[in-house]
Short mmCIF file of C-alpha atoms in Angstrom, two decimals:
data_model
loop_
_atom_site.label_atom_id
_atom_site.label_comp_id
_atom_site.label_asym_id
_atom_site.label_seq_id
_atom_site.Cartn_x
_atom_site.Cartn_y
_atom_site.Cartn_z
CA UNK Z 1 -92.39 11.06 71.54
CA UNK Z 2 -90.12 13.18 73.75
CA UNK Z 3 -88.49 16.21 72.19
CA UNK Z 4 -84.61 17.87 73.70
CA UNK Z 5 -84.82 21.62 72.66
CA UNK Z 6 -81.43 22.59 71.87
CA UNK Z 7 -80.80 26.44 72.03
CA UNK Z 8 -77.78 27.73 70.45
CA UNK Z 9 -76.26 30.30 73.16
CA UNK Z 10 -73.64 31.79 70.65
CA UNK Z 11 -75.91 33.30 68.37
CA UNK Z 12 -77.59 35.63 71.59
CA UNK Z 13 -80.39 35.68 73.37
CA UNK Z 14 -80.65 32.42 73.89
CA UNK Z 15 -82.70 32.72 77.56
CA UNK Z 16 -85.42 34.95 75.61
CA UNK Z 17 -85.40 31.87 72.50
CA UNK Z 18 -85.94 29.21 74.64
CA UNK Z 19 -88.82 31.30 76.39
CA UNK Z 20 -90.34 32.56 73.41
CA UNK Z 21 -90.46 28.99 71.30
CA UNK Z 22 -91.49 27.20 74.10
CA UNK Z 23 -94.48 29.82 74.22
CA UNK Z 24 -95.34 29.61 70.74
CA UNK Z 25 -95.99 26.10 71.36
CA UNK Z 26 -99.12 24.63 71.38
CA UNK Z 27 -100.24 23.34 75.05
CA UNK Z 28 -100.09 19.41 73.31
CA UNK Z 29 -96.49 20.23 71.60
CA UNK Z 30 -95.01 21.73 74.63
CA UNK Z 31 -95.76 18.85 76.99
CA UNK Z 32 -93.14 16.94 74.49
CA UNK Z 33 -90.58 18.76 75.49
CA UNK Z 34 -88.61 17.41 78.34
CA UNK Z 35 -85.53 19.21 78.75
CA UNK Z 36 -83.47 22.12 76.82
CA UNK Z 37 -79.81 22.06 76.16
CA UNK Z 38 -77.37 25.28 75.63
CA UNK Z 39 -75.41 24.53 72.47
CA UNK Z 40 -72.12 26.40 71.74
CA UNK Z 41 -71.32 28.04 75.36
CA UNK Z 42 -67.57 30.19 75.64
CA UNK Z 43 -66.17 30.97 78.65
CA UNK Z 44 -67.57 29.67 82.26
CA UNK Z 45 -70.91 27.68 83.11
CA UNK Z 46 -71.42 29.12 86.56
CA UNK Z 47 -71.53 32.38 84.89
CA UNK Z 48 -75.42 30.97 83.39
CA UNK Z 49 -76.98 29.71 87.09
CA UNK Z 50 -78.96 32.49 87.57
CA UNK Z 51 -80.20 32.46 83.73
CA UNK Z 52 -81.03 28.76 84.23
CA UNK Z 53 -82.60 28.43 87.35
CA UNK Z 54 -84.50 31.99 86.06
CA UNK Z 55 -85.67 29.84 82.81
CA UNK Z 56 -86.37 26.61 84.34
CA UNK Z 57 -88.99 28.43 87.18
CA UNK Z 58 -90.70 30.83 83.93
CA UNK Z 59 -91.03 27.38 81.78
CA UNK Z 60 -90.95 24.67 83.86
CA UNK Z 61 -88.68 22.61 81.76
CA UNK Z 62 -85.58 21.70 83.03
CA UNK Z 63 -82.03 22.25 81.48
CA UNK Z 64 -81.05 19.51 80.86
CA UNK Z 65 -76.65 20.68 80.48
CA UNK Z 66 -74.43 23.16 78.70
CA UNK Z 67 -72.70 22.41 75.51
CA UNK Z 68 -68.69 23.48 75.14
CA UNK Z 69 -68.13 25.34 71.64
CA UNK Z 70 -65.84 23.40 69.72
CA UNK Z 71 -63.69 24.95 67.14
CA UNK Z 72 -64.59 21.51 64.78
CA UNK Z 73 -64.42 21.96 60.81
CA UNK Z 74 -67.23 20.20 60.08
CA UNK Z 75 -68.14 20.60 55.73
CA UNK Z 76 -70.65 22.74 55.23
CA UNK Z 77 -73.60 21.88 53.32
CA UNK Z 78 -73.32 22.46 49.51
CA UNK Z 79 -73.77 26.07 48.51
CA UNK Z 80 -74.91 27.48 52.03
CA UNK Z 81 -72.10 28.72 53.14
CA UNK Z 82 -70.90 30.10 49.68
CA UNK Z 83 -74.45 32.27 49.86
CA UNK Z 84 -73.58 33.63 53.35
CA UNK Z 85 -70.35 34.59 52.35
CA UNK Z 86 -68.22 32.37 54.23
CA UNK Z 87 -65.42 31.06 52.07
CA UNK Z 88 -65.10 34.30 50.44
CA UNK Z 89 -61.44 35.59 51.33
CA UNK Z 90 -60.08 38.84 49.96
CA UNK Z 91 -56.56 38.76 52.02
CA UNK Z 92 -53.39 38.90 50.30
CA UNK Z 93 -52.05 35.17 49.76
CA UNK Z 94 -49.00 34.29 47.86
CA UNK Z 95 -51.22 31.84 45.43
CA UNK Z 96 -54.35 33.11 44.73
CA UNK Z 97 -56.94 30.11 43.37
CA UNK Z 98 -60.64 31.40 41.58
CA UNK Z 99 -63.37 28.67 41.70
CA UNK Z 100 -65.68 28.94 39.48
CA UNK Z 101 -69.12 29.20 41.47
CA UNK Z 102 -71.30 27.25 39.31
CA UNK Z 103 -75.14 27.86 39.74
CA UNK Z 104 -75.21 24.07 40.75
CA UNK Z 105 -71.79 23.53 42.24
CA UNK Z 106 -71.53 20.31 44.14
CA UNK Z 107 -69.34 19.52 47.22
CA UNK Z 108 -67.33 22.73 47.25
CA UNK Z 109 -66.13 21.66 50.79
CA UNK Z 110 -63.06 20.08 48.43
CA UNK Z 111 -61.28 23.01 48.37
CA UNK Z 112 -61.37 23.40 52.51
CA UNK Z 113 -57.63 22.03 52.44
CA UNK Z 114 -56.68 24.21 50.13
CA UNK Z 115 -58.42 27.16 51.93
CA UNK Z 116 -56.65 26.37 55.12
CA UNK Z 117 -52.85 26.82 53.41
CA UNK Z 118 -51.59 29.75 55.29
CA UNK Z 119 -50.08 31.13 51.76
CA UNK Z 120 -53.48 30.20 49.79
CA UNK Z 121 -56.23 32.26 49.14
CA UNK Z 122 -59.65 30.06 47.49
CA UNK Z 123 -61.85 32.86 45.71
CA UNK Z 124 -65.42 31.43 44.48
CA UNK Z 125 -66.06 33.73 41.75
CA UNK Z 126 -68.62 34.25 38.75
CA UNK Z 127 -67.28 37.41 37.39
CA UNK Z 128 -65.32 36.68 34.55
CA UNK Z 129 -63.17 39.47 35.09
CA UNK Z 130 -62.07 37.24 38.31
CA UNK Z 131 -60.37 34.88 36.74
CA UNK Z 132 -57.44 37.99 35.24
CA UNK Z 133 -55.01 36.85 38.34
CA UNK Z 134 -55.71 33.47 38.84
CA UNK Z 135 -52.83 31.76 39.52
CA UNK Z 136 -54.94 28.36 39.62
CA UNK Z 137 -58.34 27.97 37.58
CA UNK Z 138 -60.86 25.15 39.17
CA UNK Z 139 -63.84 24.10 37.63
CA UNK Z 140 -65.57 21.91 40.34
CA UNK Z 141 -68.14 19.51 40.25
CA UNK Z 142 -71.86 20.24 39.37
CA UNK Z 143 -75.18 18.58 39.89
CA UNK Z 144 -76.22 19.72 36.80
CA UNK Z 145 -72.86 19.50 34.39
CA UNK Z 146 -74.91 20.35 30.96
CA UNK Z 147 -76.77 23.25 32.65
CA UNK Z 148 -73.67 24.62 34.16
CA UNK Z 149 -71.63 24.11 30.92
CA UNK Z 150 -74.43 27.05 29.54
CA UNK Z 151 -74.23 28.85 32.00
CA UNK Z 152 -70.39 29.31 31.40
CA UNK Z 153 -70.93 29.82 27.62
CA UNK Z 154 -73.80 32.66 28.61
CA UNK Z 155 -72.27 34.56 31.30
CA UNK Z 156 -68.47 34.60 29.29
CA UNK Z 157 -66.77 32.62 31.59
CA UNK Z 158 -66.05 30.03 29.30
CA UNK Z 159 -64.44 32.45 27.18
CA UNK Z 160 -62.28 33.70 30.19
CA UNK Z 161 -61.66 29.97 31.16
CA UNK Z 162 -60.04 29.79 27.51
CA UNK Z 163 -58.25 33.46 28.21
CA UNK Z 164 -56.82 31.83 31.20
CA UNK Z 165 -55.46 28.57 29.68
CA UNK Z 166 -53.95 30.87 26.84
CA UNK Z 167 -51.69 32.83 29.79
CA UNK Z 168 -50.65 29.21 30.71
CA UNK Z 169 -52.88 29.47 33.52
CA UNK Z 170 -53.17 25.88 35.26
CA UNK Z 171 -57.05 24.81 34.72
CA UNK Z 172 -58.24 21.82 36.81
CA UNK Z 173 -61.32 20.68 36.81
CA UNK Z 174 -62.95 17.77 39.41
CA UNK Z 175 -66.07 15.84 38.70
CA UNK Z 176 -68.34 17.38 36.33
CA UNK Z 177 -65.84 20.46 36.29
CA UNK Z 178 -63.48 17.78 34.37
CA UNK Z 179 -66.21 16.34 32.46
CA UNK Z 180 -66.46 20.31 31.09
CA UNK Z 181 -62.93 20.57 29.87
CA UNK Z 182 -63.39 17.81 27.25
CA UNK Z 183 -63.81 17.75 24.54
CA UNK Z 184 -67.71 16.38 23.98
CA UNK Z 185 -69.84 15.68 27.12
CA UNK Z 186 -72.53 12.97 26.28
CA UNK Z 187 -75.32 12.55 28.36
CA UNK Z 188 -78.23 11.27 27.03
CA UNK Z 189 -79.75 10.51 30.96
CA UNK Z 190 -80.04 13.02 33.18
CA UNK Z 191 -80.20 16.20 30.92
CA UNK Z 192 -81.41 14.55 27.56
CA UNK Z 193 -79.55 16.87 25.73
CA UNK Z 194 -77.06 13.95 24.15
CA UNK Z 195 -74.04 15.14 22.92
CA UNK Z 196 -72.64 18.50 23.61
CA UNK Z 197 -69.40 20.28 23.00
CA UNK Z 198 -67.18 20.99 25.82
CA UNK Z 199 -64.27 23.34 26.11
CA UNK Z 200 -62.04 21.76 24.57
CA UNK Z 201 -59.36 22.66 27.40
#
C-alpha cells in the first residue's frame, strides 16, 4: 500500500523531519512512501524551491505540494488540549466562567462559543479556591459521572460548588455535569455503584 508523508512545516525543521523519518525507515517501509506533503506553510511557496528540490535529490521522494495554514477551529480532542494548556485564559473579561475540569471531562469543546465572546473569559479549574469569582459555575459532562461525582466530594469542590450556589452564583451543569446536581444519580450499569447522592443543587 502506498504511504503520503505529511510533514508539518509550522512546527520547524520540517526539511531535517522529513530527512530524518524517511531514514529511520526500514529499506521495505521506505519504498511505500511515494510522495511528502508540507502541511501548514505561512507566507510564500517559492520561498521553499531550493529546500525542495534540496530534499527531493537527498531522498529521492518527490514533494508531492505545499499545504496553506488555515486559521480553521476545528474541536480539539477531549482533554488534550486542556493538558497543554490551551483553553486556559487568564485575561481580564467582563464575565468570568470556571469549568470544573473533571478527571474524566467529556466534550469540553462546548464551551468554544463561549470562549470566543470577546467579553468572556472560560477558566477550566480544579482548585476550589477558583470557583471564589465565578460569575458562572459549569459542571460539564463526564465519561465517568459516579467517579467524577467523588472526585468533587474528595478534592472539596463539591463543597465550593455549594459555596457558590449560596452567593447566588448561577450553576449549570450539561450531561453528566447535570446528572451531578440532582438530587440521587442511579446507575446500576456502567459504575455498579446503584444509587448515589448527588448535590442536591
Amino acid at each position: 500500500m502506498p504511504v503520503i508523508l505529511v510533514a508539518d512545516i509550522d512546527r520547524g525543521g520540517v526539511f531535517a523531519a522529513i530527512y530524518g523519518t524517511l531514514a529511520l525507515l526500514q529499506p521495505q517501509e521506505r519504498a511505500r512512501v511515494k510522495g511528502v506533503i508540507i502541511n501548514k506553510f505561512r507566507g510564500d511557496v517559492a520561498l521553499l524551491r531550493s529546500g525542495i528540490e534540496q530534499i527531493e535529490a537527498l531522498t529521492g521522494v518527490p514533494v508531492l505540494g505545499v499545504m496553506p495554514w488555515l486559521d480553521v477551529d476545528l474541536e480539539d480532542e477531549d482533554g488534550v488540549a486542556l493538558q497543554a494548556g490551551k483553553y486556559h485564559r487568564t485575561d481580564r473579561r467582563d464575565i468570568d466562567i470556571a469549568v470544573v475540569h473533571l478527571p474524566h471531562i467529556a466534550n469540553f469543546t462546548d464551551f468554544n462559543a463561549l470562549a470566543a465572546q470577546p467579553d468572556v473569559r472560560v477558566r477550566y479549574v480544579r482548585d476550589p479556591q477558583a470557583l471564589a469569582d465565578a460569575d458562572l459555575v459549569i459542571l460539564p459532562g463526564s465519561k465517568n459521572t459516579l467517579g467524577d461525582l467523588c472526585w468533587l466530594r474528595e478534592s472539596g469542590m463539591a463543597h465550593a460548588v455549594e459555596q457558590a450556589r449560596q452567593r447566588k452564583v448561577p450553576l449549570l451543569g450539561i450531561c453528566g455535569g447535570y446528572q451531578m446536581l440532582g438530587e440521587t444519580i442511579i446507575d446500576e450499569v456502567e459504575s455498579g455503584l446503584g444509587a448515589q447522592p448527588g448535590l442536591g443543587c
